[in-house]
């Protein structure tokens, strides 16, 4: 979402200004062009050269100097920006912005822009709680300015409370959200991800190689596209996306229960989880010596979660995933029909570099009405947006 975008980063005078350097690095890594505007106070906390080095662009500190040293004026940056982020934003800056004061390069640029604005406040918790600040924030929010944070924790002056600037990675995520068209606003989605674990005893289990990446990428993309998302996740090593409700489960039976309750309040279910088809029929309550397990393991069949819910889907969208090897389309089409799904996303896991445990995936979507759509190989993070766009178009 950020690649090729022009981002203006305003840095105001708080100790969290040093964290803004990391934000520039992250933005540049996403291939955004970053123009940094610092207030004079910000330049007391961190050297403009730091930002210049990281952004590889001239840093703007003072309007009048700029007239001499650069042909870029506040309106050039204001016109060119796809997004303006202010991080950290002090109480003073927020007060000025809320009241239309334009006495430096940053506030002037903000008055002259039509770009979306994301503000990451950072201040002492007592200042954040002051009615003047809260009123200013409410006024800006009513004008469509987006806010991230501040977070709870200890601030630089050792006070504890809400005032810390959000972490750069979270600000980056929020920036992606601001730039993503809200195609799924008003929708509630349940997404499942990861494997399930079926215990033999409290120590041993049967499971599979699903990493959960595709499901987590779908949950994140759906959230960024404005949906309310419940992520029902089997055990994975992944960090859940921001602002997503996570229901952690282990077994297929636990997943079934969680999905059922979440789906009752949702518009769509996307089952990217690799649900174990079988579970040990008689799991032990305690770990026993190996000889007590015998040579044969008695298995019980797990319920087909998606097929069960698809029966009463009505107008809700119920989407399955199928990882197949060979004749993938035909096998997936049969599953789509047998399970009564709205659509099935199929990938051929015999192809190297895609599917299980991979960063990339390459899929086809088969719809119940006979349509189908091929999506090129790409990172799961990007593919997630394409899949959602196709499913909700
Ligand atoms: O039958 P198969 O496991 O290949 O079907 C895959 C699809 O069905 C996936 O969407 C998976 O999440 C779902 N599934 C399920 N319950 C099971 C097995 C698979 O919901 N017990």
mmCIF file of C-alpha atoms and ligand atoms in Angstrom:
data_model
loop_
_atom_site.group_PDB
_atom_site.id
_atom_site.type_symbol
_atom_site.label_atom_id
_atom_site.label_comp_id
_atom_site.label_asym_id
_atom_site.label_seq_id
_atom_site.Cartn_x
_atom_site.Cartn_y
_atom_site.Cartn_z
ATOM 1 C CA UNK A 1 0.000 0.000 0.000
ATOM 2 C CA UNK A 2 2.898 2.358 0.724
ATOM 3 C CA UNK A 3 5.106 1.483 -2.238
ATOM 4 C CA UNK A 4 5.560 4.486 -4.524
ATOM 5 C CA UNK A 5 3.578 6.748 -2.188
ATOM 6 C CA UNK A 6 4.716 10.218 -1.118
ATOM 7 C CA UNK A 7 4.627 10.413 2.636
ATOM 8 C CA UNK A 8 5.323 13.590 4.556
ATOM 9 C CA UNK A 9 6.455 12.885 8.103
ATOM 10 C CA UNK A 10 6.094 15.755 10.552
ATOM 11 C CA UNK A 11 8.274 15.439 13.638
ATOM 12 C CA UNK A 12 7.492 17.710 16.575
ATOM 13 C CA UNK A 13 9.479 18.404 19.723
ATOM 14 C CA UNK A 14 9.194 15.504 22.127
ATOM 15 C CA UNK A 15 11.647 12.891 23.322
ATOM 16 C CA UNK A 16 9.843 10.291 21.184
ATOM 17 C CA UNK A 17 11.301 12.128 18.157
ATOM 18 C CA UNK A 18 14.107 9.568 18.176
ATOM 19 C CA UNK A 19 11.557 6.843 17.420
ATOM 20 C CA UNK A 20 10.505 8.756 14.313
ATOM 21 C CA UNK A 21 13.889 7.836 12.818
ATOM 22 C CA UNK A 22 12.886 4.165 12.939
ATOM 23 C CA UNK A 23 9.558 5.065 11.332
ATOM 24 C CA UNK A 24 11.399 6.694 8.412
ATOM 25 C CA UNK A 25 13.459 3.532 8.001
ATOM 26 C CA UNK A 26 10.340 1.370 7.944
ATOM 27 C CA UNK A 27 8.578 3.655 5.449
ATOM 28 C CA UNK A 28 11.599 3.685 3.148
ATOM 29 C CA UNK A 29 11.776 -0.105 3.400
ATOM 30 C CA UNK A 30 8.207 -0.188 2.068
ATOM 31 C CA UNK A 31 9.436 1.902 -0.906
ATOM 32 C CA UNK A 32 7.651 5.080 0.134
ATOM 33 C CA UNK A 33 9.259 8.463 -0.590
ATOM 34 C CA UNK A 34 9.561 10.261 2.711
ATOM 35 C CA UNK A 35 9.856 14.026 3.136
ATOM 36 C CA UNK A 36 10.541 14.930 6.739
ATOM 37 C CA UNK A 37 9.425 18.244 8.188
ATOM 38 C CA UNK A 38 10.775 18.970 11.661
ATOM 39 C CA UNK A 39 9.712 21.719 13.996
ATOM 40 C CA UNK A 40 12.548 23.730 15.460
ATOM 41 C CA UNK A 41 11.932 22.052 18.835
ATOM 42 C CA UNK A 42 12.192 18.605 17.239
ATOM 43 C CA UNK A 43 15.620 19.552 15.920
ATOM 44 C CA UNK A 44 16.701 20.062 19.546
ATOM 45 C CA UNK A 45 15.963 16.387 20.254
ATOM 46 C CA UNK A 46 17.348 14.744 17.129
ATOM 47 C CA UNK A 47 19.560 15.998 14.344
ATOM 48 C CA UNK A 48 17.984 16.669 10.935
ATOM 49 C CA UNK A 49 20.956 14.809 9.469
ATOM 50 C CA UNK A 50 19.603 11.568 10.941
ATOM 51 C CA UNK A 51 16.377 11.959 8.969
ATOM 52 C CA UNK A 52 18.197 13.186 5.902
ATOM 53 C CA UNK A 53 20.405 10.096 5.909
ATOM 54 C CA UNK A 54 17.508 7.700 6.427
ATOM 55 C CA UNK A 55 15.153 9.305 3.920
ATOM 56 C CA UNK A 56 17.911 10.242 1.485
ATOM 57 C CA UNK A 57 16.108 13.540 0.989
ATOM 58 C CA UNK A 58 16.436 17.131 2.160
ATOM 59 C CA UNK A 59 14.873 17.623 5.583
ATOM 60 C CA UNK A 60 12.718 20.698 6.090
ATOM 61 C CA UNK A 61 13.159 22.502 9.348
ATOM 62 C CA UNK A 62 12.400 26.139 8.774
ATOM 63 C CA UNK A 63 10.230 27.815 6.146
ATOM 64 C CA UNK A 64 12.380 30.859 5.464
ATOM 65 C CA UNK A 65 15.683 29.049 5.143
ATOM 66 C CA UNK A 66 13.983 26.791 2.723
ATOM 67 C CA UNK A 67 13.210 29.600 0.310
ATOM 68 C CA UNK A 68 16.933 29.986 -0.152
ATOM 69 C CA UNK A 69 18.046 26.373 -0.143
ATOM 70 C CA UNK A 70 15.307 24.541 -1.958
ATOM 71 C CA UNK A 71 12.650 25.048 -4.577
ATOM 72 C CA UNK A 72 10.173 23.088 -2.466
ATOM 73 C CA UNK A 73 7.556 25.163 -0.695
ATOM 74 C CA UNK A 74 4.961 24.043 1.846
ATOM 75 C CA UNK A 75 2.361 23.829 -0.900
ATOM 76 C CA UNK A 76 4.575 21.561 -3.033
ATOM 77 C CA UNK A 77 4.780 19.028 -0.233
ATOM 78 C CA UNK A 78 1.118 19.534 0.662
ATOM 79 C CA UNK A 79 0.006 18.914 -2.938
ATOM 80 C CA UNK A 80 2.310 15.983 -3.548
ATOM 81 C CA UNK A 81 1.591 14.082 -0.330
ATOM 82 C CA UNK A 82 -0.457 10.904 -0.418
ATOM 83 C CA UNK A 83 -0.337 10.855 3.370
ATOM 84 C CA UNK A 84 0.942 13.078 6.151
ATOM 85 C CA UNK A 85 2.016 11.448 9.402
ATOM 86 C CA UNK A 86 2.863 13.491 12.466
ATOM 87 C CA UNK A 87 4.915 11.440 14.919
ATOM 88 C CA UNK A 88 5.488 12.349 17.627
ATOM 89 C CA UNK A 89 2.743 14.936 17.962
ATOM 90 C CA UNK A 90 3.035 17.149 21.040
ATOM 91 C CA UNK A 91 0.127 18.785 22.877
ATOM 92 C CA UNK A 92 1.338 22.105 21.497
ATOM 93 C CA UNK A 93 1.255 20.855 17.901
ATOM 94 C CA UNK A 94 -2.190 19.289 18.368
ATOM 95 C CA UNK A 95 -3.453 22.585 19.794
ATOM 96 C CA UNK A 96 -2.116 24.526 16.843
ATOM 97 C CA UNK A 97 -3.411 22.078 14.242
ATOM 98 C CA UNK A 98 -6.878 21.955 15.829
ATOM 99 C CA UNK A 99 -7.092 25.734 15.791
ATOM 100 C CA UNK A 100 -5.759 26.380 12.307
ATOM 101 C CA UNK A 101 -2.548 28.025 13.433
ATOM 102 C CA UNK A 102 0.065 27.984 10.668
ATOM 103 C CA UNK A 103 3.267 29.396 12.095
ATOM 104 C CA UNK A 104 5.817 26.902 10.816
ATOM 105 C CA UNK A 105 6.473 24.613 7.885
ATOM 106 C CA UNK A 106 4.570 21.647 9.347
ATOM 107 C CA UNK A 107 1.367 23.420 10.400
ATOM 108 C CA UNK A 108 1.368 25.410 7.171
ATOM 109 C CA UNK A 109 1.715 22.240 5.097
ATOM 110 C CA UNK A 110 -1.150 20.652 7.019
ATOM 111 C CA UNK A 111 -3.467 23.575 6.303
ATOM 112 C CA UNK A 112 -2.602 23.412 2.621
ATOM 113 C CA UNK A 113 -3.109 19.670 2.050
ATOM 114 C CA UNK A 114 -6.002 17.471 1.022
ATOM 115 C CA UNK A 115 -4.050 14.310 1.913
ATOM 116 C CA UNK A 116 -5.182 12.086 4.796
ATOM 117 C CA UNK A 117 -3.429 12.854 8.073
ATOM 118 C CA UNK A 118 -2.356 10.370 10.738
ATOM 119 C CA UNK A 119 -1.289 11.724 14.128
ATOM 120 C CA UNK A 120 0.685 9.779 16.754
ATOM 121 C CA UNK A 121 0.534 11.811 19.978
ATOM 122 C CA UNK A 122 3.242 11.579 22.637
ATOM 123 C CA UNK A 123 3.134 13.521 25.854
ATOM 124 C CA UNK A 124 2.961 13.320 29.610
ATOM 125 C CA UNK A 125 -0.185 11.389 30.665
ATOM 126 C CA UNK A 126 -1.489 14.374 32.651
ATOM 127 C CA UNK A 127 -1.235 16.537 29.540
ATOM 128 C CA UNK A 128 -2.980 13.897 27.417
ATOM 129 C CA UNK A 129 -5.816 13.790 29.961
ATOM 130 C CA UNK A 130 -6.227 17.597 29.982
ATOM 131 C CA UNK A 131 -9.627 18.692 28.657
ATOM 132 C CA UNK A 132 -7.956 21.176 26.294
ATOM 133 C CA UNK A 133 -5.968 18.399 24.616
ATOM 134 C CA UNK A 134 -8.926 16.010 24.537
ATOM 135 C CA UNK A 135 -11.109 18.701 22.963
ATOM 136 C CA UNK A 136 -8.478 19.437 20.337
ATOM 137 C CA UNK A 137 -8.133 15.737 19.527
ATOM 138 C CA UNK A 138 -11.919 15.352 19.268
ATOM 139 C CA UNK A 139 -12.106 18.358 16.971
ATOM 140 C CA UNK A 140 -9.409 16.979 14.683
ATOM 141 C CA UNK A 141 -10.965 13.504 14.696
ATOM 142 C CA UNK A 142 -14.302 15.055 13.696
ATOM 143 C CA UNK A 143 -12.483 16.628 10.734
ATOM 144 C CA UNK A 144 -11.314 13.198 9.628
ATOM 145 C CA UNK A 145 -7.811 13.196 11.109
ATOM 146 C CA UNK A 146 -6.769 9.680 12.144
ATOM 147 C CA UNK A 147 -5.051 9.045 15.475
ATOM 148 C CA UNK A 148 -2.906 6.181 16.705
ATOM 149 C CA UNK A 149 -2.133 5.973 20.401
ATOM 150 C CA UNK A 150 -0.883 7.200 22.725
ATOM 151 C CA UNK A 151 -0.228 3.939 24.549
ATOM 152 C CA UNK A 152 -0.233 3.092 28.237
ATOM 153 C CA UNK A 153 3.135 2.783 29.911
ATOM 154 C CA UNK A 154 5.997 4.694 31.449
ATOM 155 C CA UNK A 155 6.869 7.985 29.762
ATOM 156 C CA UNK A 156 10.279 9.659 29.685
ATOM 157 C CA UNK A 157 9.629 11.685 32.868
ATOM 158 C CA UNK A 158 8.861 8.376 34.692
ATOM 159 C CA UNK A 159 5.121 9.063 35.023
ATOM 160 C CA UNK A 160 2.966 6.070 34.223
ATOM 161 C CA UNK A 161 -0.218 6.338 32.174
ATOM 162 C CA UNK A 162 -1.425 6.945 28.661
ATOM 163 C CA UNK A 163 1.072 9.109 26.837
ATOM 164 C CA UNK A 164 3.736 6.993 25.139
ATOM 165 C CA UNK A 165 3.962 7.259 21.385
ATOM 166 C CA UNK A 166 2.890 4.085 19.589
ATOM 167 C CA UNK A 167 5.713 1.918 18.296
ATOM 168 C CA UNK A 168 6.945 2.746 14.780
ATOM 169 C CA UNK A 169 5.799 -0.648 13.431
ATOM 170 C CA UNK A 170 2.284 0.056 14.702
ATOM 171 C CA UNK A 171 2.294 3.546 13.180
ATOM 172 C CA UNK A 172 3.365 1.974 9.881
ATOM 173 C CA UNK A 173 0.470 -0.466 10.121
ATOM 174 C CA UNK A 174 -1.962 2.369 10.849
ATOM 175 C CA UNK A 175 -0.556 4.270 7.848
ATOM 176 C CA UNK A 176 -1.289 1.261 5.634
ATOM 177 C CA UNK A 177 -4.815 1.273 7.032
ATOM 178 C CA UNK A 178 -5.317 4.961 6.220
ATOM 179 C CA UNK A 179 -4.189 4.371 2.637
ATOM 180 C CA UNK A 180 -6.269 1.231 2.090
ATOM 181 C CA UNK A 181 -9.683 1.874 0.525
ATOM 182 C CA UNK A 182 -12.286 0.784 3.108
ATOM 183 C CA UNK A 183 -13.918 -1.746 0.818
ATOM 184 C CA UNK A 184 -15.043 -3.970 3.692
ATOM 185 C CA UNK A 185 -16.268 -1.291 6.091
ATOM 186 C CA UNK A 186 -19.367 -2.455 7.939
ATOM 187 C CA UNK A 187 -18.603 -6.140 7.353
ATOM 188 C CA UNK A 188 -17.835 -8.698 10.046
ATOM 189 C CA UNK A 189 -15.493 -11.485 9.054
ATOM 190 C CA UNK A 190 -14.401 -14.658 10.759
ATOM 191 C CA UNK A 191 -11.041 -15.906 9.527
ATOM 192 C CA UNK A 192 -9.450 -19.161 10.678
ATOM 193 C CA UNK A 193 -5.741 -19.838 10.513
ATOM 194 C CA UNK A 194 -3.042 -22.309 11.387
ATOM 195 C CA UNK A 195 -3.119 -25.997 12.134
ATOM 196 C CA UNK A 196 -5.073 -27.720 14.859
ATOM 197 C CA UNK A 197 -3.381 -29.915 17.435
ATOM 198 C CA UNK A 198 -5.004 -33.171 18.424
ATOM 199 C CA UNK A 199 -3.621 -34.524 21.698
ATOM 200 C CA UNK A 200 -2.643 -38.092 22.476
ATOM 201 C CA UNK A 201 -1.887 -36.925 25.992
ATOM 202 C CA UNK A 202 -0.857 -33.558 27.530
ATOM 203 C CA UNK A 203 2.555 -33.788 25.817
ATOM 204 C CA UNK A 204 2.093 -35.530 22.476
ATOM 205 C CA UNK A 205 -0.145 -34.504 19.614
ATOM 206 C CA UNK A 206 -0.922 -34.964 15.912
ATOM 207 C CA UNK A 207 -0.777 -31.822 13.790
ATOM 208 C CA UNK A 208 0.256 -30.568 10.345
ATOM 209 C CA UNK A 209 2.669 -28.159 8.675
ATOM 210 C CA UNK A 210 0.363 -25.143 8.326
ATOM 211 C CA UNK A 211 2.192 -21.959 9.412
ATOM 212 C CA UNK A 212 -0.963 -19.826 9.635
ATOM 213 C CA UNK A 213 0.562 -17.153 7.386
ATOM 214 C CA UNK A 214 -2.245 -17.079 4.801
ATOM 215 C CA UNK A 215 -4.971 -16.795 7.443
ATOM 216 C CA UNK A 216 -3.111 -14.108 9.395
ATOM 217 C CA UNK A 217 -2.503 -12.177 6.152
ATOM 218 C CA UNK A 218 -6.227 -12.393 5.338
ATOM 219 C CA UNK A 219 -7.211 -11.215 8.820
ATOM 220 C CA UNK A 220 -4.820 -8.277 8.567
ATOM 221 C CA UNK A 221 -5.922 -7.309 5.054
ATOM 222 C CA UNK A 222 -9.608 -7.526 5.992
ATOM 223 C CA UNK A 223 -9.000 -5.286 9.014
ATOM 224 C CA UNK A 224 -7.054 -2.767 6.930
ATOM 225 C CA UNK A 225 -9.938 -2.794 4.432
ATOM 226 C CA UNK A 226 -12.231 -1.735 7.253
ATOM 227 C CA UNK A 227 -13.861 -5.008 8.341
ATOM 228 C CA UNK A 228 -14.350 -6.106 11.921
ATOM 229 C CA UNK A 229 -12.367 -9.311 12.151
ATOM 230 C CA UNK A 230 -12.374 -12.294 14.470
ATOM 231 C CA UNK A 231 -9.319 -14.489 13.932
ATOM 232 C CA UNK A 232 -9.789 -18.036 15.179
ATOM 233 C CA UNK A 233 -6.257 -19.349 15.331
ATOM 234 C CA UNK A 234 -4.702 -22.688 15.984
ATOM 235 C CA UNK A 235 -1.170 -22.713 17.466
ATOM 236 C CA UNK A 236 1.190 -20.582 15.331
ATOM 237 C CA UNK A 237 4.361 -18.579 15.885
ATOM 238 C CA UNK A 238 2.808 -15.441 14.362
ATOM 239 C CA UNK A 239 1.983 -12.090 15.922
ATOM 240 C CA UNK A 240 -1.722 -11.330 15.439
ATOM 241 C CA UNK A 241 -2.582 -8.253 13.381
ATOM 242 C CA UNK A 242 -3.600 -5.049 15.164
ATOM 243 C CA UNK A 243 -7.237 -4.442 16.065
ATOM 244 C CA UNK A 244 -8.296 -7.996 15.370
ATOM 245 C CA UNK A 245 -10.146 -10.095 17.956
ATOM 246 C CA UNK A 246 -8.188 -13.311 18.431
ATOM 247 C CA UNK A 247 -9.731 -16.563 19.649
ATOM 248 C CA UNK A 248 -6.897 -19.008 20.307
ATOM 249 C CA UNK A 249 -7.752 -22.680 20.019
ATOM 250 C CA UNK A 250 -5.862 -25.969 19.913
ATOM 251 C CA UNK A 251 -8.103 -28.745 18.680
ATOM 252 C CA UNK A 252 -10.572 -29.042 15.812
ATOM 253 C CA UNK A 253 -13.425 -29.373 18.299
ATOM 254 C CA UNK A 254 -12.349 -26.150 20.029
ATOM 255 C CA UNK A 255 -12.064 -24.462 16.647
ATOM 256 C CA UNK A 256 -15.556 -25.615 15.704
ATOM 257 C CA UNK A 257 -17.018 -24.129 18.886
ATOM 258 C CA UNK A 258 -15.195 -20.798 18.469
ATOM 259 C CA UNK A 259 -16.056 -20.470 14.773
ATOM 260 C CA UNK A 260 -19.720 -21.305 15.407
ATOM 261 C CA UNK A 261 -20.132 -18.582 18.003
ATOM 262 C CA UNK A 262 -18.186 -15.969 16.003
ATOM 263 C CA UNK A 263 -19.935 -16.811 12.721
ATOM 264 C CA UNK A 264 -23.373 -16.292 14.297
ATOM 265 C CA UNK A 265 -22.602 -12.552 14.410
ATOM 266 C CA UNK A 266 -20.635 -12.350 11.137
ATOM 267 C CA UNK A 267 -21.268 -11.783 7.430
ATOM 268 C CA UNK A 268 -18.580 -14.097 6.147
ATOM 269 C CA UNK A 269 -16.357 -17.013 7.108
ATOM 270 C CA UNK A 270 -12.996 -17.651 5.516
ATOM 271 C CA UNK A 271 -11.553 -20.987 6.623
ATOM 272 C CA UNK A 272 -7.832 -20.843 5.877
ATOM 273 C CA UNK A 273 -7.051 -23.161 8.795
ATOM 274 C CA UNK A 274 -5.653 -26.612 8.143
ATOM 275 C CA UNK A 275 -8.031 -28.494 10.384
ATOM 276 C CA UNK A 276 -6.794 -31.960 11.337
ATOM 277 C CA UNK A 277 -9.165 -34.514 9.850
ATOM 278 C CA UNK A 278 -8.620 -36.998 12.678
ATOM 279 C CA UNK A 279 -7.959 -36.934 16.398
ATOM 280 C CA UNK A 280 -6.737 -39.685 18.710
ATOM 281 C CA UNK A 281 -9.924 -41.471 19.759
ATOM 282 C CA UNK A 282 -8.988 -41.842 23.405
ATOM 283 C CA UNK A 283 -6.483 -39.173 24.533
ATOM 284 C CA UNK A 284 -4.913 -39.846 27.915
ATOM 285 C CA UNK A 285 -5.216 -37.358 30.791
ATOM 286 C CA UNK A 286 -1.577 -37.855 31.754
ATOM 287 C CA UNK A 287 1.566 -38.811 29.892
ATOM 288 C CA UNK A 288 2.017 -42.583 30.060
ATOM 289 C CA UNK A 289 5.038 -44.825 29.298
ATOM 290 C CA UNK A 290 5.358 -45.466 25.548
ATOM 291 C CA UNK A 291 4.488 -49.153 25.835
ATOM 292 C CA UNK A 292 1.002 -48.227 26.963
ATOM 293 C CA UNK A 293 0.231 -46.654 23.578
ATOM 294 C CA UNK A 294 0.588 -49.823 21.536
ATOM 295 C CA UNK A 295 1.549 -49.947 17.836
ATOM 296 C CA UNK A 296 -1.751 -48.747 16.446
ATOM 297 C CA UNK A 297 -3.403 -45.446 17.109
ATOM 298 C CA UNK A 298 -7.179 -45.422 17.145
ATOM 299 C CA UNK A 299 -8.482 -42.274 15.483
ATOM 300 C CA UNK A 300 -11.819 -40.514 15.494
ATOM 301 C CA UNK A 301 -12.965 -38.360 12.603
ATOM 302 C CA UNK A 302 -13.158 -34.626 13.322
ATOM 303 C CA UNK A 303 -16.285 -32.773 12.229
ATOM 304 C CA UNK A 304 -16.050 -30.827 8.965
ATOM 305 C CA UNK A 305 -16.427 -27.354 10.438
ATOM 306 C CA UNK A 306 -17.035 -25.437 7.247
ATOM 307 C CA UNK A 307 -19.435 -27.974 5.755
ATOM 308 C CA UNK A 308 -21.506 -27.859 8.939
ATOM 309 C CA UNK A 309 -21.782 -24.074 8.915
ATOM 310 C CA UNK A 310 -22.309 -23.786 5.160
ATOM 311 C CA UNK A 311 -25.601 -25.681 5.500
ATOM 312 C CA UNK A 312 -27.264 -22.710 7.152
ATOM 313 C CA UNK A 313 -25.230 -19.933 5.537
ATOM 314 C CA UNK A 314 -28.202 -18.144 3.924
ATOM 315 C CA UNK A 315 -26.779 -15.022 2.271
ATOM 316 C CA UNK A 316 -23.506 -15.242 4.212
ATOM 317 C CA UNK A 317 -20.275 -15.875 2.364
ATOM 318 C CA UNK A 318 -18.566 -19.133 3.299
ATOM 319 C CA UNK A 319 -15.146 -19.624 1.743
ATOM 320 C CA UNK A 320 -12.902 -22.640 2.043
ATOM 321 C CA UNK A 321 -9.288 -23.284 1.157
ATOM 322 C CA UNK A 322 -8.011 -26.355 -0.592
ATOM 323 C CA UNK A 323 -4.365 -27.330 -0.703
ATOM 324 C CA UNK A 324 -4.120 -29.986 -3.387
ATOM 325 C CA UNK A 325 -1.480 -31.902 -5.269
ATOM 326 C CA UNK A 326 -2.229 -32.633 -8.918
ATOM 327 C CA UNK A 327 -5.580 -32.028 -10.619
ATOM 328 C CA UNK A 328 -6.085 -29.328 -8.048
ATOM 329 C CA UNK A 329 -9.009 -27.604 -9.758
ATOM 330 C CA UNK A 330 -11.103 -30.709 -10.207
ATOM 331 C CA UNK A 331 -10.554 -31.822 -6.613
ATOM 332 C CA UNK A 332 -11.316 -28.351 -5.287
ATOM 333 C CA UNK A 333 -14.444 -28.008 -7.427
ATOM 334 C CA UNK A 334 -15.730 -31.267 -5.966
ATOM 335 C CA UNK A 335 -15.062 -29.970 -2.420
ATOM 336 C CA UNK A 336 -16.805 -26.690 -3.174
ATOM 337 C CA UNK A 337 -19.915 -28.611 -4.156
ATOM 338 C CA UNK A 338 -19.775 -31.285 -1.476
ATOM 339 C CA UNK A 339 -19.299 -28.768 1.336
ATOM 340 C CA UNK A 340 -21.851 -26.280 -0.038
ATOM 341 C CA UNK A 341 -19.399 -23.345 -0.125
ATOM 342 C CA UNK A 342 -19.742 -19.923 -1.767
ATOM 343 C CA UNK A 343 -16.178 -20.177 -3.084
ATOM 344 C CA UNK A 344 -12.978 -22.132 -2.622
ATOM 345 C CA UNK A 345 -9.416 -20.843 -2.841
ATOM 346 C CA UNK A 346 -7.213 -23.547 -4.290
ATOM 347 C CA UNK A 347 -3.473 -23.880 -4.414
ATOM 348 C CA UNK A 348 -1.313 -26.656 -5.744
ATOM 349 C CA UNK A 349 1.044 -27.487 -2.873
ATOM 350 C CA UNK A 350 3.173 -29.762 -5.033
ATOM 351 C CA UNK A 351 4.649 -26.597 -6.629
ATOM 352 C CA UNK A 352 7.869 -25.584 -4.864
ATOM 353 C CA UNK A 353 7.913 -22.221 -3.057
ATOM 354 C CA UNK A 354 4.189 -21.802 -2.519
ATOM 355 C CA UNK A 355 1.615 -22.950 -0.010
ATOM 356 C CA UNK A 356 2.538 -24.551 3.307
ATOM 357 C CA UNK A 357 5.238 -22.779 5.319
ATOM 358 C CA UNK A 358 6.043 -20.468 2.374
ATOM 359 C CA UNK A 359 5.960 -16.675 2.193
ATOM 360 C CA UNK A 360 4.398 -16.850 -1.274
ATOM 361 C CA UNK A 361 1.283 -18.369 -2.656
ATOM 362 C CA UNK A 362 -0.386 -18.742 -6.034
ATOM 363 C CA UNK A 363 -4.082 -19.519 -6.092
ATOM 364 C CA UNK A 364 -7.214 -19.889 -8.123
ATOM 365 C CA UNK A 365 -10.620 -19.009 -6.762
ATOM 366 C CA UNK A 366 -13.543 -21.153 -7.850
ATOM 367 C CA UNK A 367 -16.999 -19.717 -7.207
ATOM 368 C CA UNK A 368 -20.215 -21.660 -6.687
ATOM 369 C CA UNK A 369 -21.738 -19.993 -9.766
ATOM 370 C CA UNK A 370 -19.043 -21.475 -12.005
ATOM 371 C CA UNK A 371 -16.810 -18.398 -12.290
ATOM 372 C CA UNK A 372 -13.117 -18.801 -11.590
ATOM 373 C CA UNK A 373 -10.193 -16.446 -11.181
ATOM 374 C CA UNK A 374 -6.423 -17.058 -11.218
ATOM 375 C CA UNK A 375 -4.176 -14.880 -9.101
ATOM 376 C CA UNK A 376 -0.466 -14.716 -9.898
ATOM 377 C CA UNK A 377 2.205 -15.902 -7.469
ATOM 378 C CA UNK A 378 2.903 -13.218 -4.900
ATOM 379 C CA UNK A 379 3.617 -12.705 -1.211
ATOM 380 C CA UNK A 380 0.780 -13.978 0.985
ATOM 381 C CA UNK A 381 0.544 -10.486 2.522
ATOM 382 C CA UNK A 382 -0.329 -9.007 -0.899
ATOM 383 C CA UNK A 383 -2.337 -11.957 -2.117
ATOM 384 C CA UNK A 384 -4.666 -11.565 0.868
ATOM 385 C CA UNK A 385 -5.899 -8.208 -0.480
ATOM 386 C CA UNK A 386 -6.432 -9.677 -3.962
ATOM 387 C CA UNK A 387 -8.397 -12.628 -2.574
ATOM 388 C CA UNK A 388 -10.627 -10.358 -0.479
ATOM 389 C CA UNK A 389 -11.194 -8.010 -3.395
ATOM 390 C CA UNK A 390 -12.230 -10.956 -5.570
ATOM 391 C CA UNK A 391 -14.503 -12.440 -2.899
ATOM 392 C CA UNK A 392 -16.274 -9.182 -2.078
ATOM 393 C CA UNK A 393 -16.459 -7.583 -5.546
HETATM 394 O O1 LIG B 1 -11.541 -31.395 2.971
HETATM 395 P P1 LIG B 1 -10.401 -30.479 3.081
HETATM 396 O O2 LIG B 1 -9.698 -30.528 4.399
HETATM 397 O O3 LIG B 1 -9.419 -30.514 1.964
HETATM 398 O O4 LIG B 1 -11.099 -29.026 2.958
HETATM 399 C C1 LIG B 1 -10.410 -27.867 3.171
HETATM 400 C C2 LIG B 1 -11.332 -26.786 3.677
HETATM 401 O O5 LIG B 1 -12.244 -27.293 4.644
HETATM 402 C C3 LIG B 1 -10.558 -25.709 4.388
HETATM 403 O O6 LIG B 1 -11.233 -24.487 4.213
HETATM 404 C C4 LIG B 1 -10.605 -26.190 5.823
HETATM 405 O O7 LIG B 1 -10.414 -25.106 6.710
HETATM 406 C C5 LIG B 1 -11.988 -26.771 5.929
HETATM 407 N N1 LIG B 1 -12.098 -27.888 6.893
HETATM 408 C C6 LIG B 1 -12.988 -27.803 7.944
HETATM 409 N N2 LIG B 1 -13.096 -28.820 8.840
HETATM 410 C C7 LIG B 1 -12.358 -29.945 8.707
HETATM 411 C C8 LIG B 1 -11.455 -30.064 7.625
HETATM 412 C C9 LIG B 1 -11.342 -29.016 6.745
HETATM 413 O O8 LIG B 1 -13.656 -26.776 8.086
HETATM 414 N N3 LIG B 1 -12.482 -30.901 9.581
#
